[in-house]
Each structure stands twice: as structure tokens, then as C-alpha cells.
PDB file of C-alpha atoms in Angstrom:
ATOM      1  CA  GLN A 276      -6.306  -8.437  15.769  1.00 88.00           C
ATOM      2  CA  VAL A 277      -4.429  -9.366  12.610  1.00 94.00           C
ATOM      3  CA  GLN A 278      -0.654  -9.227  12.757  1.00 96.00           C
ATOM      4  CA  LEU A 279       1.728  -9.644   9.837  1.00 97.00           C
ATOM      5  CA  VAL A 280       5.381 -10.356  10.603  1.00 98.00           C
ATOM      6  CA  GLN A 281       7.903 -10.300   7.785  1.00 98.00           C
ATOM      7  CA  SER A 282      11.310 -11.863   7.399  1.00 98.00           C
ATOM      8  CA  GLY A 283      14.493  -9.880   7.901  1.00 97.00           C
ATOM      9  CA  ALA A 284      16.539  -7.638   5.670  1.00 98.00           C
ATOM     10  CA  GLU A 285      18.348  -9.090   2.672  1.00 98.00           C
ATOM     11  CA  VAL A 286      21.351  -8.081   0.589  1.00 98.00           C
ATOM     12  CA  LYS A 287      21.428  -9.585  -2.882  1.00 98.00           C
ATOM     13  CA  LYS A 288      23.622  -9.484  -5.962  1.00 98.00           C
ATOM     14  CA  PRO A 289      22.253  -8.206  -9.279  1.00 97.00           C
ATOM     15  CA  GLY A 290      20.720 -11.031 -11.266  1.00 97.00           C
ATOM     16  CA  SER A 291      19.852 -13.120  -8.219  1.00 98.00           C
ATOM     17  CA  SER A 292      16.468 -13.711  -6.566  1.00 98.00           C
ATOM     18  CA  VAL A 293      15.007 -12.865  -3.187  1.00 98.00           C
ATOM     19  CA  LYS A 294      12.147 -14.489  -1.304  1.00 98.00           C
ATOM     20  CA  VAL A 295      10.432 -12.551   1.469  1.00 98.00           C
ATOM     21  CA  SER A 296       7.973 -14.138   3.878  1.00 98.00           C
ATOM     22  CA  CYS A 297       4.964 -12.715   5.698  1.00 98.00           C
ATOM     23  CA  LYS A 298       3.527 -14.731   8.588  1.00 97.00           C
ATOM     24  CA  ALA A 299      -0.020 -13.897   9.635  1.00 95.00           C
ATOM     25  CA  SER A 300      -1.704 -14.357  12.982  1.00 94.00           C
ATOM     26  CA  GLY A 301      -5.224 -13.505  14.092  1.00 90.00           C
ATOM     27  CA  GLY A 302      -8.237 -14.115  11.913  1.00 83.00           C
ATOM     28  CA  THR A 303      -8.483 -16.836   9.280  1.00 88.00           C
ATOM     29  CA  PHE A 304      -5.510 -16.750   6.936  1.00 87.00           C
ATOM     30  CA  SER A 305      -7.129 -18.715   4.137  1.00 83.00           C
ATOM     31  CA  SER A 306      -9.881 -16.105   3.891  1.00 86.00           C
ATOM     32  CA  TYR A 307      -7.435 -13.211   3.505  1.00 88.00           C
ATOM     33  CA  THR A 308      -6.031 -11.658   0.403  1.00 95.00           C
ATOM     34  CA  ILE A 309      -2.384 -10.733   0.907  1.00 96.00           C
ATOM     35  CA  SER A 310      -0.790  -8.083  -1.281  1.00 97.00           C
ATOM     36  CA  TRP A 311       2.799  -6.985  -1.661  1.00 98.00           C
ATOM     37  CA  VAL A 312       3.650  -3.296  -1.945  1.00 98.00           C
ATOM     38  CA  ARG A 313       7.135  -1.905  -2.324  1.00 98.00           C
ATOM     39  CA  GLN A 314       8.705   1.463  -1.602  1.00 98.00           C
ATOM     40  CA  ALA A 315      12.052   2.474  -3.072  1.00 97.00           C
ATOM     41  CA  PRO A 316      14.161   4.868  -0.986  1.00 96.00           C
ATOM     42  CA  GLY A 317      12.507   8.272  -0.868  1.00 94.00           C
ATOM     43  CA  GLN A 318       9.800   7.126  -3.278  1.00 95.00           C
ATOM     44  CA  GLY A 319       6.111   6.274  -3.165  1.00 95.00           C
ATOM     45  CA  LEU A 320       4.195   3.061  -2.758  1.00 97.00           C
ATOM     46  CA  GLU A 321       3.935   0.584  -5.620  1.00 96.00           C
ATOM     47  CA  TRP A 322       1.567  -2.385  -5.716  1.00 96.00           C
ATOM     48  CA  MET A 323       3.214  -5.554  -6.977  1.00 97.00           C
ATOM     49  CA  GLY A 324       0.581  -8.232  -6.733  1.00 96.00           C
ATOM     50  CA  ARG A 325      -1.620 -10.331  -4.505  1.00 96.00           C
ATOM     51  CA  ILE A 326      -2.427 -13.911  -3.489  1.00 96.00           C
ATOM     52  CA  ILE A 327      -5.887 -15.187  -2.593  1.00 93.00           C
ATOM     53  CA  PRO A 328      -5.018 -18.312  -0.579  1.00 88.00           C
ATOM     54  CA  ILE A 329      -8.497 -19.777  -0.464  1.00 88.00           C
ATOM     55  CA  LEU A 330      -8.596 -19.778  -4.264  1.00 88.00           C
ATOM     56  CA  GLY A 331      -4.896 -20.323  -4.863  1.00 87.00           C
ATOM     57  CA  ILE A 332      -4.988 -17.415  -7.307  1.00 93.00           C
ATOM     58  CA  ALA A 333      -2.321 -14.748  -7.726  1.00 95.00           C
ATOM     59  CA  ASN A 334      -2.591 -11.481  -9.648  1.00 94.00           C
ATOM     60  CA  TYR A 335       0.407  -9.394 -10.630  1.00 96.00           C
ATOM     61  CA  ALA A 336       0.985  -5.805 -11.688  1.00 94.00           C
ATOM     62  CA  GLN A 337       1.957  -5.741 -15.342  1.00 93.00           C
ATOM     63  CA  LYS A 338       5.307  -4.161 -14.472  1.00 94.00           C
ATOM     64  CA  PHE A 339       6.353  -7.245 -12.507  1.00 95.00           C
ATOM     65  CA  GLN A 340       4.788  -9.978 -14.640  1.00 94.00           C
ATOM     66  CA  GLY A 341       7.296 -12.734 -15.253  1.00 95.00           C
ATOM     67  CA  ARG A 342       9.634 -11.590 -12.480  1.00 97.00           C
ATOM     68  CA  VAL A 343       7.524 -11.925  -9.356  1.00 98.00           C
ATOM     69  CA  THR A 344       5.875 -14.975  -7.850  1.00 98.00           C
ATOM     70  CA  ILE A 345       3.540 -14.704  -4.882  1.00 97.00           C
ATOM     71  CA  THR A 346       2.546 -17.846  -3.034  1.00 96.00           C
ATOM     72  CA  ALA A 347       0.920 -18.856   0.231  1.00 95.00           C
ATOM     73  CA  ASP A 348       1.237 -21.779   2.608  1.00 93.00           C
ATOM     74  CA  LYS A 349      -2.073 -22.174   4.419  1.00 91.00           C
ATOM     75  CA  SER A 350      -0.597 -24.704   6.847  1.00 92.00           C
ATOM     76  CA  THR A 351       1.742 -22.073   8.288  1.00 94.00           C
ATOM     77  CA  SER A 352      -0.355 -18.956   7.531  1.00 93.00           C
ATOM     78  CA  THR A 353       2.562 -17.554   5.566  1.00 95.00           C
ATOM     79  CA  ALA A 354       2.662 -15.672   2.282  1.00 96.00           C
ATOM     80  CA  TYR A 355       5.786 -15.360   0.154  1.00 97.00           C
ATOM     81  CA  MET A 356       6.974 -12.939  -2.490  1.00 98.00           C
ATOM     82  CA  GLU A 357       9.841 -14.003  -4.721  1.00 98.00           C
ATOM     83  CA  LEU A 358      11.407 -11.466  -7.077  1.00 98.00           C
ATOM     84  CA  SER A 359      13.922 -12.662  -9.643  1.00 98.00           C
ATOM     85  CA  SER A 360      16.510 -11.075 -11.958  1.00 97.00           C
ATOM     86  CA  LEU A 361      17.184  -8.433  -9.342  1.00 98.00           C
ATOM     87  CA  ARG A 362      18.651  -5.102 -10.352  1.00 97.00           C
ATOM     88  CA  SER A 363      19.708  -2.070  -8.356  1.00 97.00           C
ATOM     89  CA  GLU A 364      16.323  -0.411  -8.966  1.00 97.00           C
ATOM     90  CA  ASP A 365      14.699  -3.196  -6.937  1.00 98.00           C
ATOM     91  CA  THR A 366      16.350  -1.878  -3.785  1.00 98.00           C
ATOM     92  CA  ALA A 367      13.334  -1.060  -1.650  1.00 98.00           C
ATOM     93  CA  VAL A 368      11.326  -1.837   1.439  1.00 98.00           C
ATOM     94  CA  TYR A 369       8.843  -4.571   0.633  1.00 98.00           C
ATOM     95  CA  TYR A 370       5.603  -4.673   2.608  1.00 98.00           C
ATOM     96  CA  CYS A 371       2.941  -7.314   2.821  1.00 98.00           C
ATOM     97  CA  ALA A 372      -0.557  -6.131   3.628  1.00 98.00           C
ATOM     98  CA  ARG A 373      -3.976  -7.647   4.077  1.00 97.00           C
ATOM     99  CA  GLU A 374      -6.110  -6.506   1.193  1.00 94.00           C
ATOM    100  CA  VAL A 375      -9.852  -6.047   1.594  1.00 92.00           C
ATOM    101  CA  ASP A 376     -12.381  -6.043  -1.235  1.00 87.00           C
ATOM    102  CA  LEU A 377      -9.520  -6.075  -3.753  1.00 84.00           C
ATOM    103  CA  TYR A 378      -8.568  -2.440  -3.254  1.00 89.00           C
ATOM    104  CA  TYR A 379      -7.634  -1.329   0.264  1.00 94.00           C
ATOM    105  CA  PHE A 380      -5.126  -2.494   2.839  1.00 97.00           C
ATOM    106  CA  ASP A 381      -6.028  -2.574   6.522  1.00 96.00           C
ATOM    107  CA  TYR A 382      -3.089  -4.378   8.129  1.00 97.00           C
ATOM    108  CA  TRP A 383       0.543  -4.083   7.119  1.00 98.00           C
ATOM    109  CA  GLY A 384       3.710  -5.954   7.914  1.00 98.00           C
ATOM    110  CA  GLN A 385       6.687  -4.099   9.323  1.00 98.00           C
ATOM    111  CA  GLY A 386       8.494  -4.096   5.978  1.00 98.00           C
ATOM    112  CA  THR A 387      11.591  -5.894   4.716  1.00 98.00           C
ATOM    113  CA  LEU A 388      14.516  -3.971   3.260  1.00 98.00           C
ATOM    114  CA  VAL A 389      15.976  -5.636   0.193  1.00 98.00           C
ATOM    115  CA  THR A 390      19.248  -4.139  -0.998  1.00 98.00           C
ATOM    116  CA  VAL A 391      20.568  -5.089  -4.429  1.00 98.00           C
ATOM    117  CA  SER A 392      24.240  -4.327  -4.767  1.00 97.00           C
ATOM    118  CA  SER A 393      27.292  -5.831  -6.357  1.00 94.00           C
TER     119      SER A 393
ATOM    120  CA  GLN B 117       5.516   8.289 -12.801  1.00 60.00           C
ATOM    121  CA  SER B 118       2.633   7.248 -10.540  1.00 65.00           C
ATOM    122  CA  ALA B 119      -0.767   6.409 -11.917  1.00 85.00           C
ATOM    123  CA  LEU B 120      -2.544   8.886  -9.600  1.00 95.00           C
ATOM    124  CA  THR B 121      -1.359  12.480  -9.269  1.00 97.00           C
ATOM    125  CA  GLN B 122      -0.926  14.114  -5.880  1.00 97.00           C
ATOM    126  CA  PRO B 123       0.753  17.395  -4.951  1.00 98.00           C
ATOM    127  CA  ALA B 124       4.271  16.803  -3.715  1.00 97.00           C
ATOM    128  CA  SER B 125       3.714  18.830  -0.567  1.00 97.00           C
ATOM    129  CA  VAL B 126       1.140  20.742   1.419  1.00 98.00           C
ATOM    130  CA  SER B 127       1.448  22.646   4.670  1.00 97.00           C
ATOM    131  CA  GLY B 128      -0.727  24.183   7.322  1.00 97.00           C
ATOM    132  CA  SER B 129      -0.629  25.593  10.813  1.00 97.00           C
ATOM    133  CA  PRO B 130      -1.995  23.820  13.870  1.00 97.00           C
ATOM    134  CA  GLY B 131      -5.771  24.068  14.020  1.00 97.00           C
ATOM    135  CA  GLN B 132      -6.148  24.804  10.323  1.00 97.00           C
ATOM    136  CA  SER B 133      -7.617  22.505   7.669  1.00 97.00           C
ATOM    137  CA  ILE B 134      -5.842  21.203   4.601  1.00 98.00           C
ATOM    138  CA  THR B 135      -6.935  19.203   1.580  1.00 98.00           C
ATOM    139  CA  ILE B 136      -4.835  16.802  -0.453  1.00 98.00           C
ATOM    140  CA  SER B 137      -6.012  16.028  -3.972  1.00 98.00           C
ATOM    141  CA  CYS B 138      -5.589  12.792  -5.881  1.00 97.00           C
ATOM    142  CA  THR B 139      -6.289  12.951  -9.596  1.00 97.00           C
ATOM    143  CA  GLY B 140      -6.788   9.848 -11.658  1.00 96.00           C
ATOM    144  CA  THR B 141      -8.702   8.986 -14.800  1.00 94.00           C
ATOM    145  CA  SER B 142     -12.025   7.546 -15.877  1.00 91.00           C
ATOM    146  CA  SER B 143     -10.365   4.107 -15.621  1.00 91.00           C
ATOM    147  CA  ASP B 144      -9.758   4.333 -11.902  1.00 93.00           C
ATOM    148  CA  VAL B 145     -10.908   7.144  -9.574  1.00 93.00           C
ATOM    149  CA  GLY B 146     -13.590   8.329 -11.966  1.00 93.00           C
ATOM    150  CA  SER B 147     -15.225   4.939 -12.403  1.00 91.00           C
ATOM    151  CA  TYR B 148     -15.198   3.583  -8.866  1.00 90.00           C
ATOM    152  CA  ASN B 149     -15.794   4.995  -5.421  1.00 88.00           C
ATOM    153  CA  LEU B 150     -13.029   2.715  -4.189  1.00 93.00           C
ATOM    154  CA  VAL B 151     -10.364   5.138  -3.077  1.00 96.00           C
ATOM    155  CA  SER B 152      -8.336   4.650   0.064  1.00 97.00           C
ATOM    156  CA  TRP B 153      -5.888   6.925   1.851  1.00 98.00           C
ATOM    157  CA  TYR B 154      -2.810   6.052   3.910  1.00 98.00           C
ATOM    158  CA  GLN B 155      -0.698   7.962   6.396  1.00 98.00           C
ATOM    159  CA  GLN B 156       2.976   7.070   6.656  1.00 98.00           C
ATOM    160  CA  HIS B 157       5.384   8.397   9.244  1.00 98.00           C
ATOM    161  CA  PRO B 158       9.124   8.124   8.518  1.00 96.00           C
ATOM    162  CA  GLY B 159      10.416   4.582   8.866  1.00 95.00           C
ATOM    163  CA  LYS B 160       6.953   3.182   9.542  1.00 97.00           C
ATOM    164  CA  ALA B 161       4.460   1.114   7.594  1.00 98.00           C
ATOM    165  CA  PRO B 162       1.510   2.913   6.022  1.00 98.00           C
ATOM    166  CA  LYS B 163      -1.686   3.205   8.059  1.00 98.00           C
ATOM    167  CA  LEU B 164      -5.170   3.073   6.563  1.00 98.00           C
ATOM    168  CA  MET B 165      -7.038   6.334   7.178  1.00 98.00           C
ATOM    169  CA  ILE B 166      -9.929   6.285   4.693  1.00 97.00           C
ATOM    170  CA  TYR B 167     -11.496   3.569   2.556  1.00 96.00           C
ATOM    171  CA  GLU B 168     -14.367   3.410   0.084  1.00 93.00           C
ATOM    172  CA  GLY B 169     -13.804   7.095  -0.568  1.00 90.00           C
ATOM    173  CA  SER B 170     -15.051   8.445   2.749  1.00 94.00           C
ATOM    174  CA  LYS B 171     -15.239   5.728   5.412  1.00 96.00           C
ATOM    175  CA  ARG B 172     -12.957   5.783   8.442  1.00 97.00           C
ATOM    176  CA  PRO B 173     -11.661   2.615  10.076  1.00 96.00           C
ATOM    177  CA  SER B 174     -12.244   2.252  13.764  1.00 95.00           C
ATOM    178  CA  GLY B 175      -9.773   4.346  15.735  1.00 95.00           C
ATOM    179  CA  VAL B 176      -9.116   6.945  13.035  1.00 97.00           C
ATOM    180  CA  SER B 177      -9.943  10.478  14.125  1.00 97.00           C
ATOM    181  CA  ASN B 178     -13.010  12.124  12.613  1.00 96.00           C
ATOM    182  CA  ARG B 179     -10.713  15.027  11.727  1.00 98.00           C
ATOM    183  CA  PHE B 180      -9.898  12.963   8.634  1.00 98.00           C
ATOM    184  CA  SER B 181     -12.478  12.907   5.851  1.00 97.00           C
ATOM    185  CA  GLY B 182     -12.569  11.846   2.225  1.00 97.00           C
ATOM    186  CA  SER B 183     -14.554  12.842  -0.814  1.00 96.00           C
ATOM    187  CA  LYS B 184     -14.583  12.514  -4.582  1.00 96.00           C
ATOM    188  CA  SER B 185     -15.621  14.580  -7.550  1.00 95.00           C
ATOM    189  CA  GLY B 186     -15.191  13.220 -11.034  1.00 95.00           C
ATOM    190  CA  ASN B 187     -11.673  11.889 -11.494  1.00 96.00           C
ATOM    191  CA  THR B 188     -10.351  13.572  -8.344  1.00 97.00           C
ATOM    192  CA  ALA B 189     -10.481  12.261  -4.796  1.00 97.00           C
ATOM    193  CA  SER B 190      -9.603  14.415  -1.810  1.00 98.00           C
ATOM    194  CA  LEU B 191      -8.466  13.935   1.751  1.00 98.00           C
ATOM    195  CA  THR B 192      -9.249  16.725   4.199  1.00 98.00           C
ATOM    196  CA  ILE B 193      -7.644  16.998   7.610  1.00 98.00           C
ATOM    197  CA  SER B 194      -9.263  19.478   9.936  1.00 98.00           C
ATOM    198  CA  GLY B 195      -7.882  20.857  13.192  1.00 97.00           C
ATOM    199  CA  LEU B 196      -4.301  20.082  12.157  1.00 98.00           C
ATOM    200  CA  GLN B 197      -2.095  18.655  14.854  1.00 97.00           C
ATOM    201  CA  ALA B 198       1.655  18.206  14.989  1.00 97.00           C
ATOM    202  CA  GLU B 199       1.297  14.415  14.807  1.00 97.00           C
ATOM    203  CA  ASP B 200      -0.483  14.715  11.451  1.00 98.00           C
ATOM    204  CA  GLU B 201       2.848  15.611   9.864  1.00 98.00           C
ATOM    205  CA  ALA B 202       3.532  12.622   7.595  1.00 98.00           C
ATOM    206  CA  ASP B 203       3.347  11.401   4.013  1.00 98.00           C
ATOM    207  CA  TYR B 204      -0.108  10.652   2.627  1.00 98.00           C
ATOM    208  CA  TYR B 205      -0.896   8.316  -0.241  1.00 98.00           C
ATOM    209  CA  CYS B 206      -4.094   7.741  -2.159  1.00 97.00           C
ATOM    210  CA  CYS B 207      -4.924   4.440  -3.786  1.00 97.00           C
ATOM    211  CA  SER B 208      -7.686   3.396  -6.170  1.00 95.00           C
ATOM    212  CA  TYR B 209      -9.155   0.258  -7.627  1.00 92.00           C
ATOM    213  CA  ALA B 210      -8.367   0.327 -11.332  1.00 91.00           C
ATOM    214  CA  GLY B 211     -10.291  -2.533 -12.864  1.00 87.00           C
ATOM    215  CA  SER B 212      -9.735  -6.226 -13.393  1.00 83.00           C
ATOM    216  CA  SER B 213      -6.471  -5.983 -15.322  1.00 82.00           C
ATOM    217  CA  THR B 214      -4.592  -3.079 -13.700  1.00 79.00           C
ATOM    218  CA  TYR B 215      -6.027  -3.912 -10.279  1.00 90.00           C
ATOM    219  CA  VAL B 216      -4.700  -1.244  -7.884  1.00 94.00           C
ATOM    220  CA  VAL B 217      -2.847   2.058  -8.374  1.00 95.00           C
ATOM    221  CA  PHE B 218      -1.228   4.417  -5.890  1.00 96.00           C
ATOM    222  CA  GLY B 219      -0.577   8.118  -5.964  1.00 97.00           C
ATOM    223  CA  GLY B 220       2.936   9.472  -5.717  1.00 96.00           C
ATOM    224  CA  GLY B 221       2.408  10.713  -2.168  1.00 97.00           C
ATOM    225  CA  THR B 222       2.100  14.104  -0.497  1.00 98.00           C
ATOM    226  CA  LYS B 223       4.297  15.349   2.311  1.00 98.00           C
ATOM    227  CA  LEU B 224       2.270  17.233   4.897  1.00 98.00           C
ATOM    228  CA  THR B 225       4.162  19.742   6.986  1.00 98.00           C
ATOM    229  CA  VAL B 226       2.553  21.213  10.088  1.00 97.00           C
ATOM    230  CA  LEU B 227       4.121  24.634  10.527  1.00 94.00           C
TER     231      LEU B 227
END
């Protein structure tokens, strides 16, 4: 059984960066694809990007290109999502999820609330 | 504005069936049978209910079914139960540059 455990809530100032972690257990981490999906308060789901650890390749949604960096540490089975130049509109719950066949998500982390406020 | 269009809300009484639509374009839903559906209860992470258009993961009730016609995918829930009340999101593969797109979500109310 795959389990994804994310780091805790963060409060950040506008213009700063945040880095959220997602530690995986169960299965073989290097064979996963891990995606990041965010959900602003009262809003829908939004795909941000993915990392394919075995290939060391990351893909990003055009909206976040240049502001998001997704990485993975195979030695600790942990994926990271760093979002820079934060603004109030980035206030959201950020989820990591295991992505299968590049389009669906079968296991999800518990979510990490990132609040951007001055 | 989300890439895929879903109705904001649907409702039904216990035991009834409801269908949630998810309309995309020929660049996503219309070109690939790679639609997935997620159920999300308040304060919880989404849960995969349907993948590859109509397949159910192990443990998901057979009351949930998926289909597709043209640029529109649909999720049908039969024999509505109180615990089905939640938000539902569709998601589609959208090619090698856009990658993945979600719908705006539909709130299901069980009356």
C-alpha cells in the first residue's frame, strides 16, 4: 500500500518561496511519477507539474513555468515542490499524488496548506 | 476558468441515479479515452473513482460508472447514498505539452 505523507502547514510573505515535501512509502519510489495538484480555498483542483524520479525529468503546467521546481530524492523516497515569488493567490492546499500512465492519480498525500499573507 | 466544464451542482434523492458531465475539446477528452474522476469530501484529499474513462479501482463501488461520447465524459452514480454527497472532479490527459487538465468540479447533494 502506497502512502504519501506531506510536510506541515506554512505561512509565507508575498515574494518569498515555499518548499513542500512528500515522503513516499510502499512500492518502489523510483518507479513512481509524483505530481503536485493545488486547490485554492473553495476552488477546484489544478495540476502544477510532475517529477519522474527514475528519469530525473520534470514537466510543468505552462501557468507555473519559471516559478515552480519539482525535484525528488530517491535516497529518501521524497519529492519536493518549491514555488517562488509567492502572491496571495497562491494560498491553497497543495497535494502530492502518485500519477499513473501520465494522467490519473491513485494515491494522494494529506495536503499541505500554504498561506501567503503580509 | 477550468479547462474542462462541469455543472456546478447536481442533486438527487437516495436510491436515484445522477449523471455528471465533463465537457472538453478535441485536444483532450475528445482525442483520448484517458479520463479519470475523483470524489472529494470536505477537508479530505481527492479519491480516485474512475480511470481510463470507465474502469473502477479496487474497492470502488460498482454504483459508479464512467462513459464518454465525443468531447464529453460522464460519471453516473446509481442507487444514491448519503455518503455519496461530495465534490466530484473530472480530469483528462491533454497531450504532450498541456499534459493534464481538471474540470471545475461538481457539488453533489443527496436530498
